[in-house]
């Protein structure tokens, strides 16, 4: 059972504090903050104890979400609860940051009051909570040029207005009383996280994909939704279906509310989505990628005359020509004592800088079209350069996002709401792959 | 946190709240109340507004009501007389036709933490228990627990307890779980809610209707139930089977814990459960939430203690992601070290090698230490990597490598040749104290094989005046004297200078005393010094102590899915309050220790069962003398204590070693609460075994020795040496009698066969 729940900003300001059982002091908040800021890098911070009080916290949106307990509770439960609290806050307030929590603290108190009683979790389901939550969310709309781009000349419908703006899914779910109301939308996102290690000889050493299908629902009522996956989708090794390229995952688990009676034959998930965000399905694929890894690197590292190190990188994007990778950043560790960097990059929108604190070069590429090849030459000044220093260059790590791409090849064939919603209801399916960790050894 | 101008703020708020114009404007009124709550959260004392807030509670606006209640609950204990004024409104709300209002009022009324409140809330709670809205019943049930906590010493009302037990059959799942929780709190002094067979099966059957939070909590409550028969046990296990694969990590973990607990006597079932849950557990290790990942990793570590082979094929899942925080990377490296086997060793080492040049020095050093740990088994590969790292000539890397070398040669003396070759000429790159100490130790220990050793020491001695760390100085003294013993010609002059400096000019007492001691030792003759300093080194037969045996699942099963594994140490777990069920479990397990006995692998069970009966009477005796195992002692801790303590008692038993297998021996000792830590191989001469037990507040360490070379007359008979901390002769006597009894029983049994 939970004694207290509190939310602190990264500077230690009290944003939310609720004491459920009256068995611990309010001083606990400052005790916690002192402890968490005094931790050194290698100490595990998730669980900390002070006298007989245990603090468990998660960090989300730059905030500390903390629960304290006097019992030896299940860590999985408390961590999941805090994550769920953060997710609900995001659902109700639209976004997760210090500002939104500050502005909506009355709403969060109301949520907490219904979620937990006397330290015992009562419910966290949006369906139930929405009956009790009365406070309306306050949102601040940041001014953005992207909003203007959706307005066509003289109100004409442009190509872009058919694409959901990226901010569409970051608004509060309870907005039906505000002016935005009436916009019945449902988003189905297939999100995959890729973690890859490529050996120095270019061989794929490790490739894991963790994926999930998320539904974010703004429909006030929704009876049943049917989501059709690829028919050749298979789980495990034994169960390959059909000919051609199968879409395979190793393990797969579903949300409690998902009905699977048509899954075995037709690969259809049936669910009655509740308002807010839910993860319907989680899956993993390990040690195997159905497609080529998205990036290949051809590095050359050599010692120039004097104390200069030459790093020549050729980076190839193996995505299909129509797709693009966004926000690609490449981190190349350099030897200790590196002083300065001069670079030759192939286009002006790329940047590269030497981060002395991390002793690494950060090369960022905002857009990287599939099939393209980029090269960069870095000259690093290292006064104490020896042949052993070359060992310190590498491994290269990359981070990127691949919109409209899934590595497993999982696709959503169709999305049907039954019975069909009266009025305007818009359905969106989005795919994205993030790099969890993409490491290339040199 | 006092804020500047806080009194002004409170005055302003008070003025605004009592302004009739504000009171009539709903939105403005509510906004001022929100400001009060905001100040309260920030730590401002706004309790002086209590009267105005009580007035504000009489409203139809539910949002305003909720805010005012939040305020009142916070300050009720400080202003009990004013809080009573609010009771009337609250009691009126408890009879409101809207169940939401009823529930809200009742919940907040019960949250008033002040002594006089009970007489006002008793009636609403009792009627709330029979309310037709489940929302109100949920609140009322927990209200019973709150009421009890307000007056903990009064007698428990049996009619209320009965009512709560009957609410376990409530159609609403949350009411049911809340009743369990309330009963648990009310009956805490009597050992908590009673889970008998009908209740247990009722809970199991309702499990599917509950949400994941309630499921994991009910599963924890079920830990208290013990099935009567094996049939019932397997029925329950098959009911639980689906939940092992739950997508919710809390449910999966709670189910696994219950599984392991129920199947205490069936190791094969436990192993099977662990095997089936490895997928979901791995999934939590790759979860998007870092904290959940960390919890998953800590629990994987626990599983590995018993089943190291389980995750061997999944080693790649424990490679560190580059953006992961340090604390996750450290856990992953610890796991990788455990997972190493012949097939994956090359790839794991390559991965670890790439961490060695990480920006974070702590991470780099941990990676180097991890390679060293693997080096105890896969010697050559690791030595190559470590030697290669020295070429980088970076302080923190060189220091970690030298420390790793020191630990490595201690465990596998055969690697000393390669280490000695690598150590030459790396002294310039060492700056930190730990690294220097390690280097000096190596120079002293293996000075014969390192040609430049005296010159390195000379360098140290020349810079002695600027050396600040006294431990380094002491290590330097030891190394110089040791080196002098094997290379006197080169060292005599250097050692003289060192001793002179340390005795005449050094200000640190410890260093001076150490120098004086060596000086006097040398005065008494070189042979004497050699005898003292170059005595027997690490005993190769002790290597068994370093290899970690597979622990039975039951050792850690009770701390699975608790905060213990995340805190990292056993001590932490003990500190957490005693009220929880884990401790009850511990005591329950200790009571029927005989069940632990069945844990030994099946082929031995038959063999040992015959002895079991005879042993059980000794076990009874052991209980009288209060031998206990207590918290487990690690191998490292045992070794440290063993080397520190003096022999308290030594005795030849006059009994030969029983001819049983080592596992039987170990199981037999466990039954009488003696934990065995290490054995030499059966055919080794001399044969040794190390064990410990606790009695009367002392820790007893013992060594069994057979066939010690110097005592030829006693060959075949066992010699027992006991060390103890703190001393307690009576405990030793009882320990001896139990030990002799066991050995006699075992050997007489052995001879019968």
Coordinates of N, CA and C in Angstrom, one line a residue, chain B residues 362-524:
Chain B
X362 N 33.2 5.3 -14.2 CA 32.6 4.2 -13.4 C 32.2 3.0 -14.2
X363 N 31.6 3.4 -15.4 CA 31.1 2.3 -16.2 C 32.3 1.5 -16.8
X364 N 33.3 2.3 -17.3 CA 34.5 1.7 -17.9 C 35.2 0.7 -16.9
X365 N 35.3 1.2 -15.6 CA 35.9 0.4 -14.6 C 35.1 -0.9 -14.3
X366 N 33.8 -0.7 -14.2 CA 33.0 -1.8 -14.0 C 33.1 -2.9 -15.1
X367 N 33.2 -2.4 -16.3 CA 33.3 -3.3 -17.5 C 34.6 -4.1 -17.3
X368 N 35.7 -3.4 -16.9 CA 37.0 -4.1 -16.8 C 36.9 -5.1 -15.7
X369 N 36.3 -4.7 -14.6 CA 36.1 -5.7 -13.5 C 35.3 -6.9 -13.9
X370 N 34.3 -6.6 -14.8 CA 33.4 -7.7 -15.3 C 34.3 -8.7 -16.1
X371 N 35.1 -8.1 -17.0 CA 36.0 -9.0 -17.8 C 36.9 -9.8 -16.9
X372 N 37.4 -9.2 -15.8 CA 38.2 -9.9 -14.8 C 37.4 -11.1 -14.2
X373 N 36.1 -10.9 -13.9 CA 35.3 -12.0 -13.3 C 35.2 -13.1 -14.3
X374 N 35.0 -12.8 -15.6 CA 34.9 -13.9 -16.6 C 36.3 -14.5 -16.7
X375 N 37.3 -13.8 -16.5 CA 38.7 -14.3 -16.6 C 39.0 -15.4 -15.6
X376 N 38.2 -15.5 -14.5 CA 38.5 -16.6 -13.6 C 38.2 -18.0 -14.3
X377 N 37.3 -18.0 -15.3 CA 37.0 -19.2 -16.0 C 37.7 -19.2 -17.3
X378 N 37.6 -18.1 -18.1 CA 38.1 -18.1 -19.4 C 39.4 -17.2 -19.4
X379 N 40.5 -17.8 -18.9 CA 41.6 -17.0 -18.5 C 42.3 -16.3 -19.6
X380 N 42.7 -17.0 -20.7 CA 43.6 -16.4 -21.7 C 42.9 -15.3 -22.5
X381 N 41.7 -15.5 -22.9 CA 41.0 -14.5 -23.7 C 40.9 -13.2 -22.9
X382 N 40.6 -13.3 -21.7 CA 40.4 -12.0 -20.9 C 41.8 -11.4 -20.6
X383 N 42.8 -12.1 -20.4 CA 44.1 -11.5 -20.2 C 44.6 -10.7 -21.4
X384 N 44.2 -11.3 -22.6 CA 44.6 -10.6 -23.8 C 43.9 -9.2 -23.9
X385 N 42.6 -9.2 -23.6 CA 41.9 -8.0 -23.7 C 42.4 -7.0 -22.7
X386 N 42.6 -7.4 -21.4 CA 43.1 -6.5 -20.4 C 44.4 -6.0 -20.7
X387 N 45.3 -6.8 -21.2 CA 46.7 -6.3 -21.5 C 46.6 -5.3 -22.6
X388 N 45.7 -5.5 -23.6 CA 45.5 -4.6 -24.7 C 45.0 -3.2 -24.1
X389 N 44.2 -3.2 -23.1 CA 43.6 -2.0 -22.6 C 44.7 -1.1 -21.9
X390 N 45.8 -1.8 -21.4 CA 46.8 -1.1 -20.7 C 47.5 -0.1 -21.7
X391 N 47.5 -0.5 -23.0 CA 48.2 0.3 -24.0 C 47.6 1.6 -24.2
X392 N 46.3 1.8 -23.7 CA 45.7 3.1 -23.9 C 46.3 4.1 -23.0
X393 N 47.0 3.7 -22.0 CA 47.7 4.6 -21.1 C 46.7 5.7 -20.5
X394 N 45.6 5.2 -20.1 CA 44.7 6.2 -19.4 C 44.6 5.8 -17.9
X395 N 44.6 6.8 -17.1 CA 44.7 6.6 -15.6 C 43.6 5.6 -15.2
X396 N 42.3 6.0 -15.4 CA 41.3 5.2 -14.8 C 41.2 3.8 -15.4
X397 N 41.6 3.6 -16.6 CA 41.6 2.3 -17.2 C 42.7 1.4 -16.6
X398 N 43.9 2.0 -16.6 CA 45.1 1.3 -16.1 C 44.8 0.9 -14.7
X399 N 44.3 1.8 -13.9 CA 44.1 1.5 -12.5 C 43.1 0.3 -12.3
X400 N 42.0 0.3 -13.1 CA 41.0 -0.8 -13.0 C 41.6 -2.1 -13.5
X401 N 42.5 -2.0 -14.5 CA 43.1 -3.2 -15.0 C 44.0 -3.8 -14.0
X402 N 44.8 -3.0 -13.4 CA 45.8 -3.5 -12.4 C 45.0 -4.1 -11.2
X403 N 43.9 -3.5 -10.8 CA 43.2 -4.0 -9.7 C 42.6 -5.4 -10.1
X404 N 42.1 -5.4 -11.3 CA 41.5 -6.7 -11.8 C 42.6 -7.8 -11.8
X405 N 43.8 -7.4 -12.3 CA 44.9 -8.4 -12.3 C 45.1 -8.9 -10.9
X406 N 45.2 -8.0 -9.9 CA 45.4 -8.5 -8.6 C 44.4 -9.5 -8.1
X407 N 43.1 -9.2 -8.4 CA 42.1 -10.2 -8.0 C 42.2 -11.5 -8.8
X408 N 42.6 -11.4 -10.0 CA 42.6 -12.5 -10.9 C 43.7 -13.5 -10.5
X409 N 44.9 -13.0 -10.2 CA 46.0 -13.9 -9.8 C 45.7 -14.5 -8.5
X410 N 45.0 -13.9 -7.7 CA 44.7 -14.5 -6.4 C 43.8 -15.7 -6.6
X411 N 42.9 -15.6 -7.6 CA 42.0 -16.7 -7.8 C 42.6 -17.8 -8.7
X412 N 43.3 -17.4 -9.8 CA 44.0 -18.4 -10.6 C 45.5 -18.0 -10.7
X413 N 46.3 -18.6 -9.8 CA 47.7 -18.3 -9.8 C 48.4 -18.6 -11.1
X414 N 47.8 -19.4 -12.0 CA 48.5 -19.7 -13.2 C 48.6 -18.6 -14.1
X415 N 47.7 -17.5 -13.9 CA 47.8 -16.4 -14.8 C 48.9 -15.4 -14.5
X416 N 49.7 -15.8 -13.4 CA 50.6 -14.8 -12.9 C 51.7 -14.4 -14.0
X417 N 52.1 -15.4 -14.8 CA 53.1 -15.1 -15.8 C 52.7 -14.0 -16.7
X418 N 51.5 -14.2 -17.3 CA 51.0 -13.1 -18.2 C 50.9 -11.8 -17.5
X419 N 50.4 -11.8 -16.3 CA 50.1 -10.6 -15.6 C 51.4 -9.9 -15.3
X420 N 52.5 -10.7 -14.9 CA 53.8 -10.0 -14.6 C 54.3 -9.4 -15.9
X421 N 54.1 -10.0 -17.0 CA 54.6 -9.4 -18.2 C 53.9 -8.1 -18.5
X422 N 52.6 -8.1 -18.3 CA 51.8 -6.9 -18.6 C 52.1 -5.8 -17.6
X423 N 52.4 -6.1 -16.4 CA 52.5 -5.0 -15.4 C 53.7 -4.2 -15.6
X424 N 54.8 -4.7 -16.2 CA 56.0 -4.0 -16.5 C 55.7 -2.7 -17.2
X425 N 56.2 -1.6 -16.6 CA 56.1 -0.3 -17.3 C 54.8 0.3 -17.3
X426 N 53.9 0.0 -16.5 CA 52.6 0.7 -16.5 C 52.5 1.6 -15.3
X427 N 53.6 1.8 -14.5 CA 53.5 2.5 -13.3 C 53.2 4.0 -13.5
X428 N 53.6 4.5 -14.6 CA 53.5 6.0 -14.8 C 52.0 6.4 -14.9
X429 N 51.2 5.4 -15.5 CA 49.8 5.8 -15.7 C 48.9 5.7 -14.5
X430 N 49.5 5.3 -13.4 CA 48.6 5.1 -12.2 C 48.6 6.4 -11.3
X431 N 47.4 6.9 -11.0 CA 47.3 8.0 -10.2 C 46.5 7.8 -8.9
X432 N 45.5 7.0 -9.0 CA 44.6 6.9 -7.8 C 45.1 5.8 -6.8
X433 N 44.6 5.9 -5.6 CA 45.2 5.1 -4.5 C 44.9 3.7 -4.7
X434 N 43.7 3.3 -5.1 CA 43.4 1.9 -5.3 C 44.3 1.2 -6.3
X435 N 44.6 1.9 -7.4 CA 45.4 1.4 -8.4 C 46.8 1.2 -7.9
X436 N 47.3 2.2 -7.2 CA 48.7 2.1 -6.6 C 48.8 0.9 -5.7
X437 N 47.8 0.8 -4.8 CA 47.9 -0.3 -3.9 C 48.0 -1.7 -4.6
X438 N 47.1 -1.8 -5.7 CA 47.1 -3.1 -6.4 C 48.4 -3.3 -7.0
X439 N 49.0 -2.3 -7.6 CA 50.3 -2.5 -8.3 C 51.4 -2.9 -7.3
X440 N 51.4 -2.2 -6.1 CA 52.4 -2.5 -5.1 C 52.2 -4.0 -4.6
X441 N 51.0 -4.4 -4.4 CA 50.7 -5.7 -4.0 C 51.3 -6.7 -5.0
X442 N 51.1 -6.5 -6.3 CA 51.6 -7.4 -7.3 C 53.1 -7.4 -7.3
X443 N 53.7 -6.2 -7.1 CA 55.2 -6.1 -7.1 C 55.7 -6.9 -5.9
X444 N 55.1 -6.8 -4.8 CA 55.6 -7.5 -3.6 C 55.4 -9.0 -3.8
X445 N 54.3 -9.4 -4.3 CA 54.0 -10.8 -4.4 C 54.8 -11.5 -5.5
X446 N 54.9 -10.9 -6.7 CA 55.5 -11.5 -7.8 C 56.8 -10.8 -8.2
X447 N 57.5 -10.1 -7.2 CA 58.7 -9.3 -7.6 C 59.7 -10.1 -8.3
X448 N 59.8 -11.4 -8.0 CA 60.9 -12.2 -8.6 C 60.7 -12.2 -10.1
X449 N 59.5 -12.2 -10.6 CA 59.3 -12.4 -12.0 C 59.2 -11.1 -12.8
X450 N 59.2 -10.0 -12.0 CA 59.1 -8.7 -12.7 C 60.5 -8.0 -12.6
X451 N 61.2 -7.9 -13.7 CA 62.6 -7.5 -13.6 C 62.7 -6.1 -13.1
X452 N 61.8 -5.2 -13.4 CA 62.0 -3.8 -13.0 C 61.4 -3.5 -11.7
X453 N 61.0 -4.5 -10.9 CA 60.3 -4.2 -9.7 C 61.0 -3.3 -8.7
X454 N 62.3 -3.5 -8.5 CA 62.9 -2.6 -7.5 C 62.9 -1.1 -8.0
X455 N 63.0 -0.9 -9.3 CA 63.1 0.5 -9.8 C 61.8 1.1 -9.6
X456 N 60.7 0.4 -9.8 CA 59.4 0.9 -9.7 C 59.2 1.4 -8.2
X457 N 59.6 0.5 -7.3 CA 59.5 0.8 -5.9 C 60.3 2.0 -5.5
X458 N 61.5 2.1 -6.1 CA 62.3 3.2 -5.9 C 61.6 4.5 -6.3
X459 N 61.0 4.4 -7.4 CA 60.2 5.6 -7.8 C 59.2 6.0 -6.8
X460 N 58.5 5.0 -6.3 CA 57.5 5.3 -5.3 C 58.1 6.0 -4.0
X461 N 59.3 5.4 -3.6 CA 59.9 5.9 -2.4 C 60.4 7.3 -2.6
X462 N 60.8 7.6 -3.8 CA 61.3 9.0 -4.1 C 60.2 10.0 -3.9
X463 N 59.0 9.6 -4.3 CA 57.9 10.6 -4.2 C 57.1 10.4 -2.9
X464 N 57.7 9.7 -2.0 CA 57.0 9.4 -0.7 C 56.5 10.7 0.0
X465 N 57.3 11.7 -0.1 CA 56.9 12.9 0.7 C 55.6 13.5 0.2
X466 N 55.3 13.4 -1.1 CA 54.1 14.0 -1.6 C 52.9 13.0 -1.6
X467 N 53.2 11.8 -1.2 CA 52.1 10.8 -1.1 C 51.2 11.1 0.1
X468 N 49.9 11.1 -0.1 CA 49.0 11.5 0.9 C 48.4 10.3 1.6
X469 N 48.2 9.3 0.8 CA 47.4 8.2 1.4 C 48.2 7.2 2.2
X470 N 47.8 7.0 3.5 CA 48.6 6.2 4.3 C 48.5 4.7 4.0
X471 N 47.4 4.3 3.4 CA 47.3 2.9 3.0 C 48.3 2.5 1.9
X472 N 48.5 3.5 1.0 CA 49.5 3.2 -0.1 C 50.8 3.1 0.6
X473 N 51.1 3.9 1.6 CA 52.4 3.8 2.2 C 52.6 2.5 2.9
X474 N 51.6 2.0 3.5 CA 51.7 0.7 4.2 C 51.9 -0.4 3.2
X475 N 51.2 -0.3 2.1 CA 51.3 -1.3 1.1 C 52.7 -1.3 0.5
X476 N 53.3 -0.1 0.4 CA 54.6 0.1 -0.1 C 55.6 -0.6 0.8
X477 N 55.4 -0.4 2.1 CA 56.3 -1.0 3.1 C 56.3 -2.6 3.0
X478 N 55.1 -3.1 2.9 CA 55.0 -4.6 2.8 C 55.6 -5.0 1.5
X479 N 55.3 -4.4 0.4 CA 55.9 -4.8 -0.9 C 57.4 -4.7 -0.8
X480 N 58.0 -3.6 -0.2 CA 59.4 -3.5 -0.2 C 60.1 -4.6 0.6
X481 N 59.5 -4.9 1.8 CA 60.1 -6.0 2.6 C 60.0 -7.3 1.9
X482 N 58.8 -7.6 1.3 CA 58.7 -8.8 0.6 C 59.7 -9.0 -0.6
X483 N 59.9 -7.9 -1.3 CA 60.8 -7.9 -2.4 C 62.2 -8.1 -1.9
X484 N 62.5 -7.5 -0.7 CA 63.8 -7.6 -0.2 C 64.2 -9.0 0.1
X485 N 63.2 -9.8 0.5 CA 63.4 -11.2 0.9 C 63.8 -12.0 -0.3
X486 N 63.3 -11.7 -1.5 CA 63.7 -12.5 -2.7 C 64.8 -11.8 -3.5
X487 N 64.9 -10.5 -3.4 CA 66.0 -9.8 -4.2 C 66.8 -8.9 -3.3
X488 N 67.5 -9.5 -2.3 CA 68.1 -8.6 -1.3 C 69.2 -7.6 -1.8
X489 N 69.9 -8.0 -2.8 CA 71.0 -7.2 -3.3 C 70.5 -5.9 -3.8
X490 N 69.4 -5.9 -4.6 CA 68.9 -4.7 -5.2 C 68.1 -3.9 -4.2
X491 N 67.6 -4.5 -3.2 CA 66.6 -3.9 -2.4 C 67.1 -3.3 -1.1
X492 N 68.3 -3.8 -0.7 CA 68.8 -3.4 0.7 C 68.8 -1.9 0.9
X493 N 69.4 -1.2 -0.1 CA 69.6 0.2 0.1 C 68.2 0.9 0.1
X494 N 67.4 0.5 -0.9 CA 66.1 1.2 -1.0 C 65.2 1.0 0.3
X495 N 65.3 -0.3 0.8 CA 64.4 -0.6 1.9 C 64.9 0.2 3.1
X496 N 66.3 0.4 3.2 CA 66.8 1.1 4.3 C 66.3 2.6 4.3
X497 N 66.3 3.1 3.1 CA 65.8 4.5 3.0 C 64.4 4.6 3.4
X498 N 63.6 3.6 2.9 CA 62.2 3.7 3.2 C 61.9 3.6 4.7
X499 N 62.5 2.6 5.3 CA 62.3 2.4 6.8 C 62.7 3.6 7.5
X500 N 63.8 4.2 7.1 CA 64.3 5.4 7.8 C 63.3 6.5 7.7
X501 N 62.8 6.7 6.5 CA 61.9 7.8 6.3 C 60.6 7.6 7.2
X502 N 60.1 6.3 7.1 CA 58.8 6.1 7.8 C 59.0 6.2 9.3
X503 N 60.1 5.8 9.8 CA 60.2 5.8 11.3 C 60.6 7.2 11.8
X504 N 61.4 7.9 11.0 CA 61.9 9.2 11.5 C 61.0 10.3 11.2
X505 N 60.5 10.3 9.9 CA 59.8 11.5 9.5 C 58.3 11.4 9.3
X506 N 57.8 10.2 9.3 CA 56.4 10.0 9.0 C 55.6 10.5 10.2
X507 N 54.4 11.1 9.9 CA 53.6 11.6 11.0 C 52.4 10.7 11.2
X508 N 52.1 9.9 10.2 CA 50.9 9.0 10.4 C 51.3 7.8 11.3
X509 N 50.6 7.6 12.4 CA 50.9 6.6 13.4 C 50.9 5.2 12.8
X510 N 49.9 4.9 12.0 CA 49.8 3.5 11.5 C 51.0 3.2 10.7
X511 N 51.4 4.1 9.8 CA 52.5 3.8 8.9 C 53.8 3.7 9.8
X512 N 53.9 4.5 10.8 CA 55.1 4.4 11.6 C 55.2 3.1 12.3
X513 N 54.1 2.7 12.9 CA 54.1 1.5 13.6 C 54.4 0.3 12.7
X514 N 53.8 0.4 11.5 CA 54.0 -0.7 10.6 C 55.5 -0.8 10.3
X515 N 56.1 0.4 10.0 CA 57.6 0.4 9.7 C 58.4 -0.1 10.8
X516 N 58.0 0.3 12.1 CA 58.7 -0.2 13.2 C 58.6 -1.7 13.3
X517 N 57.4 -2.2 13.1 CA 57.2 -3.7 13.2 C 58.1 -4.4 12.2
X518 N 58.2 -3.9 10.9 CA 59.0 -4.6 10.0 C 60.5 -4.5 10.4
X519 N 60.8 -3.3 10.9 CA 62.2 -3.1 11.3 C 62.6 -4.1 12.4
X520 N 61.7 -4.3 13.4 CA 62.1 -5.3 14.4 C 62.0 -6.7 13.9
X521 N 61.1 -6.9 13.0 CA 61.0 -8.3 12.4 C 62.3 -8.6 11.7
X522 N 62.8 -7.6 10.9 CA 64.1 -7.9 10.2 C 65.2 -8.0 11.2
X523 N 65.1 -7.4 12.3 CA 66.2 -7.5 13.3 C 66.3 -8.9 13.9
X524 N 65.1 -9.6 13.9 CA 65.1 -10.9 14.5 C 65.6 -11.9 13.5

